[in-house]
Amino acid sequence: MPQPKSLKNLVQELSKLPGIGPRTATRYAFHLLRKSDEEVELLAEAIHNLKRETKICKNCFNVSENDLCEFCLNPKRDRSIICIVEEAINIPVIENTKKFSGLYHVLGGTIKPHEGAGPEKLNIEQMIERIKKSEVKEIIIATNPNIEGETTAMYLVKRLKEFNLKITHLARGLSTGSDLEYADEMTVSHALEERKEFK
Amino acid sequence: MPQPKSLKNLVQELSKLPGIGPRTATRYAFHLLRKSDEEVELLAEAIHNLKRETKICKNCFNVSENDLCEFCLNPKRDRSIICIVEEAINIPVIENTKKFSGLYHVLGGTIKPHEGAGPEKLNIEQMIERIKKSEVKEIIIATNPNIEGETTAMYLVKRLKEFNLKITHLARGLSTGSDLEYADEMTVSHALEERKEFK
């Protein structure tokens, strides 16, 4: 249907975001049209500044304002334990639990056997170098519990064997608030195998 | 948790969009971080240009590239019938049906009795003026089927009584593909009252 070019253009750009179809993009565009010029400009500016002002930590590949991220710079973080995640976006999820005070290492993706994406594009060699040079004692592999994440975890375990390290992964089981009736077979299977005694 | 200011800032701005919480906003922000500078700039530019290049049609208050929108300028549209909608975003929904070839009139909202928002802020007087000056024969009131939309529709019907016009509203009933089991009482009630004979 006939619509102003500027509107069509924004709908097209917004539709490139994950999970946003043209309908939602149109809704966002019209929402912005109803806002003041200043409010709209704040969003445009924020996007414009994003990549300009965001760096990647040289040590752990987390997003950062400086050459090293706030975790790597923070003397209070436990340097003996590193949690390996697929993407920087996974870090807040771990941080929000307040159960981890170590450092991170961002792989920048996973091994994807079906797409021919091997480990060479991931920040794995940099992780090995980091381990060689540091006092790390435990590695938590926190890749996603799916085929690609597990494949990557298996590869990491193999690569890390040569070091005298404790290598762990996140526990599997029923999610809090979930319903046994709707839990998938793998989850229930893990929950059974790793069942805990009442104390 | 510690995160670069530029990232936090973008998450905050994206969270202002309807239905986007901080979690989704974070996902979008990280998605943009993985894109090239050029791709990110396209989105920033599209937002920057939106209000600068989008006008409001002087006749029907639809969004437009020029002083008059493409519907109002199009000599092929039927000038004898006007469809009144709450917002310009409702127009594509009607257009996509390809069942309407008349003109539109955008109210710019609804009467909201609970918020003390009366009809004076809506483009109603402009609609009355339009009707006085034109050859319009039918008005379709296509406000939303909720309390505010219905209140507004009732007010419009009262205001339009003085003109010799056919005034219609969109049919109510079960939506295509819906399940009777989950349909609300009002919908089923309308569907019963307006039941049609098999032909």
CSV table of C-alpha atoms in Angstrom, one decimal:
chain,number,residue,atom,x,y,z
A,1,MET,CA,0.0,0.0,0.0
A,2,PRO,CA,1.2,3.6,-0.6
A,3,GLN,CA,3.2,4.8,2.4
A,4,PRO,CA,5.9,7.5,2.8
A,5,LYS,CA,9.3,6.3,1.8
A,6,SER,CA,10.8,7.2,5.2
A,7,LEU,CA,8.3,5.0,6.9
A,8,LYS,CA,8.8,2.1,4.6
A,9,ASN,CA,12.5,2.4,5.0
A,10,LEU,CA,12.3,2.4,8.8
A,11,VAL,CA,10.0,-0.6,8.7
A,12,GLN,CA,12.5,-2.4,6.5
A,13,GLU,CA,15.4,-1.7,8.8
A,14,LEU,CA,13.5,-2.6,12.0
A,15,SER,CA,12.4,-5.9,10.4
A,16,LYS,CA,16.1,-6.9,10.3
A,17,LEU,CA,16.1,-7.2,14.1
A,18,PRO,CA,15.7,-10.8,15.4
A,19,GLY,CA,12.0,-11.8,15.8
A,20,ILE,CA,10.6,-8.6,14.3
A,21,GLY,CA,8.3,-9.0,11.4
A,22,PRO,CA,6.9,-6.2,9.2
A,23,ARG,CA,3.8,-6.0,11.4
A,24,THR,CA,5.7,-5.3,14.6
A,25,ALA,CA,8.2,-3.1,12.7
A,26,THR,CA,5.2,-1.0,11.5
A,27,ARG,CA,3.9,-0.7,15.0
A,28,TYR,CA,7.2,0.5,16.3
A,29,ALA,CA,7.5,3.0,13.4
A,30,PHE,CA,4.1,4.4,14.0
A,31,HIS,CA,4.8,4.6,17.7
A,32,LEU,CA,7.9,6.7,16.9
A,33,LEU,CA,5.9,8.9,14.6
A,34,ARG,CA,3.7,9.9,17.6
A,35,LYS,CA,6.7,10.8,19.7
A,36,SER,CA,8.4,14.2,19.8
A,37,ASP,CA,11.4,14.9,17.5
A,38,GLU,CA,13.6,14.9,20.6
A,39,GLU,CA,12.5,11.5,21.8
A,40,VAL,CA,13.0,9.9,18.3
A,41,GLU,CA,16.4,11.6,18.0
A,42,LEU,CA,17.5,10.0,21.3
A,43,LEU,CA,16.9,6.5,19.9
A,44,ALA,CA,18.7,7.4,16.6
A,45,GLU,CA,21.6,8.8,18.5
A,46,ALA,CA,21.8,5.8,20.8
A,47,ILE,CA,22.0,3.4,17.8
A,48,HIS,CA,24.5,5.8,16.1
A,49,ASN,CA,26.8,5.8,19.2
A,50,LEU,CA,26.5,2.0,19.9
A,51,LYS,CA,29.3,0.7,17.8
A,52,ARG,CA,31.3,3.9,18.0
A,53,GLU,CA,31.5,3.8,21.8
A,54,THR,CA,31.5,0.0,22.4
A,55,LYS,CA,34.8,-1.9,22.4
A,56,ILE,CA,35.5,-5.6,22.8
A,57,CYS,CA,37.6,-6.6,25.9
A,58,LYS,CA,41.1,-7.7,24.8
A,59,ASN,CA,41.2,-10.3,27.5
A,60,CYS,CA,37.8,-11.9,27.5
A,61,PHE,CA,36.0,-10.5,24.4
A,62,ASN,CA,33.1,-9.1,26.5
A,63,VAL,CA,31.6,-5.8,25.4
A,64,SER,CA,33.4,-2.9,27.1
A,65,GLU,CA,33.9,0.8,27.2
A,66,ASN,CA,37.7,0.4,27.4
A,67,ASP,CA,40.4,-2.0,26.2
A,68,LEU,CA,39.6,-4.3,29.1
A,69,CYS,CA,36.1,-4.9,30.4
A,70,GLU,CA,34.9,-4.1,33.9
A,71,PHE,CA,35.2,-7.7,35.0
A,72,CYS,CA,38.7,-8.1,33.9
A,73,LEU,CA,39.7,-4.7,35.4
A,74,ASN,CA,37.9,-5.4,38.7
A,75,PRO,CA,40.4,-6.6,41.4
A,76,LYS,CA,37.6,-8.1,43.4
A,77,ARG,CA,36.7,-10.7,40.9
A,78,ASP,CA,38.0,-14.2,41.5
A,79,ARG,CA,40.8,-14.8,38.9
A,80,SER,CA,40.9,-18.6,39.6
A,81,ILE,CA,37.7,-19.3,37.9
A,82,ILE,CA,36.6,-18.5,34.3
A,83,CYS,CA,33.1,-19.0,32.9
A,84,ILE,CA,33.0,-19.6,29.1
A,85,VAL,CA,29.9,-18.3,27.4
A,86,GLU,CA,28.9,-18.3,23.7
A,87,GLU,CA,28.0,-14.6,23.5
A,88,ALA,CA,28.5,-11.5,25.7
A,89,ILE,CA,24.7,-11.3,26.0
A,90,ASN,CA,24.9,-14.4,28.2
A,91,ILE,CA,27.0,-12.7,30.8
A,92,PRO,CA,24.1,-10.6,32.4
A,93,VAL,CA,22.2,-13.9,32.9
A,94,ILE,CA,25.0,-15.3,35.0
A,95,GLU,CA,25.7,-12.0,36.8
A,96,ASN,CA,22.0,-11.6,37.8
A,97,THR,CA,22.2,-14.8,39.9
A,98,LYS,CA,24.9,-13.2,42.1
A,99,LYS,CA,26.4,-16.7,42.5
A,100,PHE,CA,29.5,-16.2,40.4
A,101,SER,CA,32.3,-13.8,41.0
A,102,GLY,CA,35.0,-15.1,38.6
A,103,LEU,CA,35.9,-13.9,35.1
A,104,TYR,CA,34.4,-14.6,31.8
A,105,HIS,CA,35.5,-15.7,28.3
A,106,VAL,CA,33.3,-15.0,25.3
A,107,LEU,CA,33.6,-17.5,22.5
A,108,GLY,CA,31.8,-15.4,20.0
A,109,GLY,CA,29.5,-18.2,18.8
A,110,THR,CA,29.6,-22.0,18.6
A,111,ILE,CA,30.8,-24.7,16.4
A,112,LYS,CA,28.1,-25.4,13.9
A,113,PRO,CA,28.8,-28.7,12.2
A,114,HIS,CA,25.9,-28.4,9.8
A,115,GLU,CA,27.0,-25.0,8.6
A,116,GLY,CA,30.6,-26.0,8.3
A,117,ALA,CA,31.6,-23.5,11.1
A,118,GLY,CA,34.5,-25.0,12.9
A,119,PRO,CA,36.2,-23.9,16.1
A,120,GLU,CA,38.8,-21.6,14.3
A,121,LYS,CA,36.5,-18.6,14.2
A,122,LEU,CA,35.8,-18.8,18.0
A,123,ASN,CA,38.0,-17.1,20.6
A,124,ILE,CA,39.4,-20.5,21.7
A,125,GLU,CA,43.1,-20.0,21.0
A,126,GLN,CA,43.0,-16.8,23.0
A,127,MET,CA,41.4,-18.7,25.8
A,128,ILE,CA,44.2,-21.3,25.8
A,129,GLU,CA,46.7,-18.5,25.9
A,130,ARG,CA,44.9,-16.9,28.8
A,131,ILE,CA,44.9,-20.2,30.8
A,132,LYS,CA,48.6,-20.7,30.1
A,133,LYS,CA,49.4,-17.2,31.5
A,134,SER,CA,47.1,-17.2,34.5
A,135,GLU,CA,46.4,-18.8,37.9
A,136,VAL,CA,43.0,-20.3,36.8
A,137,LYS,CA,41.9,-23.4,38.6
A,138,GLU,CA,38.3,-24.0,37.3
A,139,ILE,CA,36.6,-23.5,33.9
A,140,ILE,CA,32.8,-23.5,33.8
A,141,ILE,CA,31.6,-24.2,30.3
A,142,ALA,CA,28.3,-22.4,30.1
A,143,THR,CA,27.4,-22.9,26.4
A,144,ASN,CA,23.7,-23.4,25.6
A,145,PRO,CA,22.2,-26.8,26.3
A,146,ASN,CA,21.5,-27.5,22.6
A,147,ILE,CA,23.4,-29.5,19.9
A,148,GLU,CA,25.7,-26.7,18.9
A,149,GLY,CA,26.4,-25.6,22.5
A,150,GLU,CA,27.1,-29.2,23.5
A,151,THR,CA,29.3,-29.9,20.5
A,152,THR,CA,31.3,-26.8,21.4
A,153,ALA,CA,31.5,-27.8,25.0
A,154,MET,CA,32.8,-31.3,24.0
A,155,TYR,CA,35.5,-29.7,21.9
A,156,LEU,CA,36.5,-27.3,24.7
A,157,VAL,CA,36.8,-30.2,27.2
A,158,LYS,CA,39.1,-32.0,24.7
A,159,ARG,CA,41.2,-28.9,24.2
A,160,LEU,CA,41.4,-28.2,28.0
A,161,LYS,CA,42.4,-31.8,29.0
A,162,GLU,CA,46.2,-30.9,28.8
A,163,PHE,CA,45.8,-28.4,31.7
A,164,ASN,CA,45.4,-29.4,35.3
A,165,LEU,CA,41.9,-27.8,35.6
A,166,LYS,CA,38.6,-28.6,37.1
A,167,ILE,CA,36.1,-28.4,34.2
A,168,THR,CA,32.4,-28.1,35.0
A,169,HIS,CA,29.2,-27.4,33.2
A,170,LEU,CA,25.9,-25.9,34.4
A,171,ALA,CA,23.5,-28.4,36.0
A,172,ARG,CA,20.7,-29.8,33.9
A,173,GLY,CA,17.2,-30.4,35.3
A,174,LEU,CA,13.7,-29.0,35.6
A,175,SER,CA,13.5,-25.2,35.4
A,176,THR,CA,12.0,-23.4,38.4
A,177,GLY,CA,8.3,-22.9,38.0
A,178,SER,CA,8.0,-25.3,35.1
A,179,ASP,CA,5.5,-28.1,34.8
A,180,LEU,CA,6.6,-31.7,34.7
A,181,GLU,CA,3.8,-32.4,32.3
A,182,TYR,CA,5.3,-30.1,29.7
A,183,ALA,CA,9.0,-30.8,30.3
A,184,ASP,CA,10.8,-32.5,27.4
A,185,GLU,CA,12.3,-36.0,27.6
A,186,MET,CA,15.9,-34.8,27.8
A,187,THR,CA,15.2,-32.4,30.6
A,188,VAL,CA,13.4,-35.0,32.7
A,189,SER,CA,16.1,-37.6,31.8
A,190,HIS,CA,18.7,-35.2,33.2
A,191,ALA,CA,16.6,-34.4,36.2
A,192,LEU,CA,16.3,-38.0,37.0
A,193,GLU,CA,20.0,-38.9,36.5
A,194,GLU,CA,21.1,-35.9,38.6
A,195,ARG,CA,18.4,-36.3,41.3
A,196,LYS,CA,19.4,-35.0,44.7
A,197,GLU,CA,18.6,-36.4,48.2
A,198,PHE,CA,16.4,-34.3,50.5
A,199,LYS,CA,18.5,-33.0,53.3
B,1,MET,CA,25.9,-5.3,36.1
B,2,PRO,CA,28.7,-3.3,34.6
B,3,GLN,CA,28.1,-2.6,30.9
B,4,PRO,CA,29.3,0.0,28.5
B,5,LYS,CA,27.3,3.3,28.7
B,6,SER,CA,26.5,3.2,25.0
B,7,LEU,CA,25.0,-0.2,25.4
B,8,LYS,CA,22.9,0.7,28.5
B,9,ASN,CA,21.8,3.8,26.8
B,10,LEU,CA,20.5,2.0,23.7
B,11,VAL,CA,18.8,-0.7,25.9
B,12,GLN,CA,17.0,2.1,27.7
B,13,GLU,CA,15.9,3.8,24.5
B,14,LEU,CA,14.7,0.6,22.9
B,15,SER,CA,12.8,-0.3,26.1
B,16,LYS,CA,10.6,2.7,25.4
B,17,LEU,CA,9.1,1.0,22.3
B,18,PRO,CA,5.7,-0.7,23.0
B,19,GLY,CA,6.0,-4.2,24.3
B,20,ILE,CA,9.8,-4.2,24.5
B,21,GLY,CA,11.2,-5.0,28.0
B,22,PRO,CA,14.9,-4.6,29.0
B,23,ARG,CA,15.5,-8.3,28.1
B,24,THR,CA,14.4,-7.9,24.5
B,25,ALA,CA,16.0,-4.5,24.2
B,26,THR,CA,19.3,-6.1,25.3
B,27,ARG,CA,18.9,-8.8,22.7
B,28,TYR,CA,18.4,-6.2,20.0
B,29,ALA,CA,21.3,-4.2,21.2
B,30,PHE,CA,23.7,-7.2,21.1
B,31,HIS,CA,22.3,-8.1,17.7
B,32,LEU,CA,23.3,-4.7,16.4
B,33,LEU,CA,26.7,-5.0,18.0
B,34,ARG,CA,27.4,-8.0,15.9
B,35,LYS,CA,26.4,-6.2,12.7
B,36,SER,CA,28.7,-4.0,10.5
B,37,ASP,CA,28.9,-0.3,11.2
B,38,GLU,CA,27.1,0.3,7.9
B,39,GLU,CA,24.2,-1.9,8.7
B,40,VAL,CA,23.8,-0.2,12.1
B,41,GLU,CA,24.0,3.2,10.6
B,42,LEU,CA,21.2,2.4,8.1
B,43,LEU,CA,18.9,1.9,11.1
B,44,ALA,CA,20.0,5.0,12.9
B,45,GLU,CA,19.5,7.0,9.7
B,46,ALA,CA,16.1,5.5,9.0
B,47,ILE,CA,15.0,6.6,12.5
B,48,HIS,CA,16.7,10.0,12.1
B,49,ASN,CA,14.8,10.6,8.8
B,50,LEU,CA,11.4,9.3,9.9
B,51,LYS,CA,9.9,12.4,11.4
B,52,ARG,CA,11.9,14.7,9.2
B,53,GLU,CA,10.5,13.2,6.0
B,54,THR,CA,7.0,12.1,7.1
B,55,LYS,CA,4.1,14.6,6.9
B,56,ILE,CA,0.5,14.4,8.0
B,57,CYS,CA,-2.1,14.6,5.2
B,58,LYS,CA,-4.0,17.9,5.5
B,59,ASN,CA,-7.2,16.2,4.4
B,60,CYS,CA,-7.4,12.9,6.2
B,61,PHE,CA,-4.5,13.0,8.8
B,62,ASN,CA,-2.9,9.9,7.4
B,63,VAL,CA,0.9,9.8,7.2
B,64,SER,CA,2.2,11.1,4.0
B,65,GLU,CA,5.2,12.2,2.0
B,66,ASN,CA,3.4,15.3,0.7
B,67,ASP,CA,0.7,17.7,2.0
B,68,LEU,CA,-1.9,15.3,0.8
B,69,CYS,CA,-1.5,11.5,1.2
B,70,GLU,CA,-1.6,9.1,-1.7
B,71,PHE,CA,-5.1,8.0,-1.0
B,72,CYS,CA,-6.5,11.6,-1.1
B,73,LEU,CA,-4.4,12.4,-4.2
B,74,ASN,CA,-5.4,9.2,-6.0
B,75,PRO,CA,-8.3,9.9,-8.5
B,76,LYS,CA,-9.2,6.2,-8.6
B,77,ARG,CA,-10.3,6.1,-5.0
B,78,ASP,CA,-14.0,6.3,-4.4
B,79,ARG,CA,-14.7,9.7,-2.9
B,80,SER,CA,-18.3,8.8,-1.8
B,81,ILE,CA,-17.1,6.6,1.1
B,82,ILE,CA,-14.9,7.5,4.0
B,83,CYS,CA,-13.5,5.0,6.5
B,84,ILE,CA,-12.8,6.5,9.9
B,85,VAL,CA,-9.9,4.9,11.8
B,86,GLU,CA,-8.3,5.7,15.2
B,87,GLU,CA,-4.8,5.8,13.9
B,88,ALA,CA,-2.9,5.8,10.6
B,89,ILE,CA,-1.5,2.4,11.5
B,90,ASN,CA,-5.0,0.9,11.1
B,91,ILE,CA,-5.1,1.9,7.4
B,92,PRO,CA,-2.8,-0.9,6.1
B,93,VAL,CA,-5.0,-3.5,7.8
B,94,ILE,CA,-8.0,-2.3,5.8
B,95,GLU,CA,-6.0,-1.8,2.6
B,96,ASN,CA,-4.6,-5.4,2.8
B,97,THR,CA,-8.2,-6.8,2.5
B,98,LYS,CA,-8.4,-5.1,-1.0
B,99,LYS,CA,-12.2,-4.7,-0.2
B,100,PHE,CA,-12.2,-1.0,0.3
B,101,SER,CA,-11.4,1.7,-2.3
B,102,GLY,CA,-12.7,4.8,-0.6
B,103,LEU,CA,-10.9,7.4,1.4
B,104,TYR,CA,-9.8,7.5,5.1
B,105,HIS,CA,-10.0,9.8,8.0
B,106,VAL,CA,-7.6,9.4,10.9
B,107,LEU,CA,-9.0,10.5,14.3
B,108,GLY,CA,-5.7,10.5,16.0
B,109,GLY,CA,-6.9,8.5,19.0
B,110,THR,CA,-10.2,7.8,20.9
B,111,ILE,CA,-12.3,9.4,23.5
B,112,LYS,CA,-11.0,8.1,26.8
B,113,PRO,CA,-13.6,8.8,29.5
B,114,HIS,CA,-11.5,7.4,32.3
B,115,GLU,CA,-8.6,9.6,31.4
B,116,GLY,CA,-10.7,12.7,30.8
B,117,ALA,CA,-9.8,12.7,27.2
B,118,GLY,CA,-12.8,14.2,25.3
B,119,PRO,CA,-13.4,14.4,21.6
B,120,GLU,CA,-11.9,17.9,21.2
B,121,LYS,CA,-8.3,16.5,20.7
B,122,LEU,CA,-9.5,14.2,17.9
B,123,ASN,CA,-9.7,15.3,14.2
B,124,ILE,CA,-13.5,15.3,14.4
B,125,GLU,CA,-14.3,18.9,13.5
B,126,GLN,CA,-12.0,18.5,10.5
B,127,MET,CA,-14.0,15.4,9.5
B,128,ILE,CA,-17.3,17.4,9.8
B,129,GLU,CA,-15.8,20.1,7.6
B,130,ARG,CA,-14.7,17.5,5.1
B,131,ILE,CA,-18.2,15.9,4.9
B,132,LYS,CA,-19.8,19.3,4.4
B,133,LYS,CA,-17.6,20.1,1.5
B,134,SER,CA,-17.7,16.7,-0.2
B,135,GLU,CA,-19.9,14.2,-2.0
B,136,VAL,CA,-19.5,11.5,0.7
B,137,LYS,CA,-22.5,9.1,1.0
B,138,GLU,CA,-21.3,6.5,3.5
B,139,ILE,CA,-19.1,6.6,6.6
B,140,ILE,CA,-17.6,3.4,7.9
B,141,ILE,CA,-16.7,3.8,11.5
B,142,ALA,CA,-13.7,1.4,12.0
B,143,THR,CA,-12.7,2.2,15.6
B,144,ASN,CA,-11.5,-0.7,17.7
B,145,PRO,CA,-14.1,-3.0,19.2
B,146,ASN,CA,-13.3,-2.0,22.8
B,147,ILE,CA,-14.8,0.4,25.3
B,148,GLU,CA,-12.9,3.4,24.1
B,149,GLY,CA,-13.4,2.6,20.4
B,150,GLU,CA,-17.1,2.0,20.9
B,151,THR,CA,-17.5,5.2,23.0
B,152,THR,CA,-15.9,7.1,20.2
B,153,ALA,CA,-18.0,5.4,17.6
B,154,MET,CA,-21.2,6.3,19.5
B,155,TYR,CA,-20.1,10.0,19.7
B,156,LEU,CA,-19.4,10.0,16.0
B,157,VAL,CA,-22.8,8.5,15.1
B,158,LYS,CA,-24.4,11.4,17.2
B,159,ARG,CA,-22.3,14.0,15.5
B,160,LEU,CA,-23.0,12.6,12.0
B,161,LYS,CA,-26.8,12.3,12.5
B,162,GLU,CA,-27.4,15.8,11.0
B,163,PHE,CA,-26.0,14.7,7.6
B,164,ASN,CA,-27.9,12.5,5.2
B,165,LEU,CA,-25.4,9.7,5.4
B,166,LYS,CA,-25.2,5.9,5.6
B,167,ILE,CA,-23.2,5.2,8.7
B,168,THR,CA,-21.8,1.7,9.2
B,169,HIS,CA,-19.5,-0.2,11.4
B,170,LEU,CA,-17.4,-3.3,10.8
B,171,ALA,CA,-19.2,-6.6,11.4
B,172,ARG,CA,-18.6,-8.4,14.7
B,173,GLY,CA,-18.3,-12.1,15.1
B,174,LEU,CA,-15.8,-15.0,15.4
B,175,SER,CA,-12.4,-14.4,13.8
B,176,THR,CA,-11.3,-16.7,11.1
B,177,GLY,CA,-9.3,-19.6,12.4
B,178,SER,CA,-10.4,-18.9,16.0
B,179,ASP,CA,-11.7,-21.6,18.4
B,180,LEU,CA,-15.2,-21.3,19.8
B,181,GLU,CA,-13.9,-22.7,23.1
B,182,TYR,CA,-11.6,-19.7,23.6
B,183,ALA,CA,-13.9,-17.0,22.2
B,184,ASP,CA,-15.1,-14.4,24.7
B,185,GLU,CA,-18.7,-14.0,25.7
B,186,MET,CA,-19.1,-10.7,23.8
B,187,THR,CA,-17.8,-12.1,20.6
B,188,VAL,CA,-20.0,-15.2,20.7
B,189,SER,CA,-22.9,-13.0,21.7
B,190,HIS,CA,-22.3,-10.8,18.6
B,191,ALA,CA,-21.8,-13.9,16.4
B,192,LEU,CA,-25.1,-15.3,17.5
B,193,GLU,CA,-27.1,-12.0,17.1
B,194,GLU,CA,-25.6,-11.4,13.7
B,195,ARG,CA,-25.8,-15.0,12.5
B,196,LYS,CA,-26.2,-15.6,8.8
B,197,GLU,CA,-28.2,-18.2,6.9
B,198,PHE,CA,-26.3,-20.8,4.8
B,199,LYS,CA,-26.9,-20.0,1.1
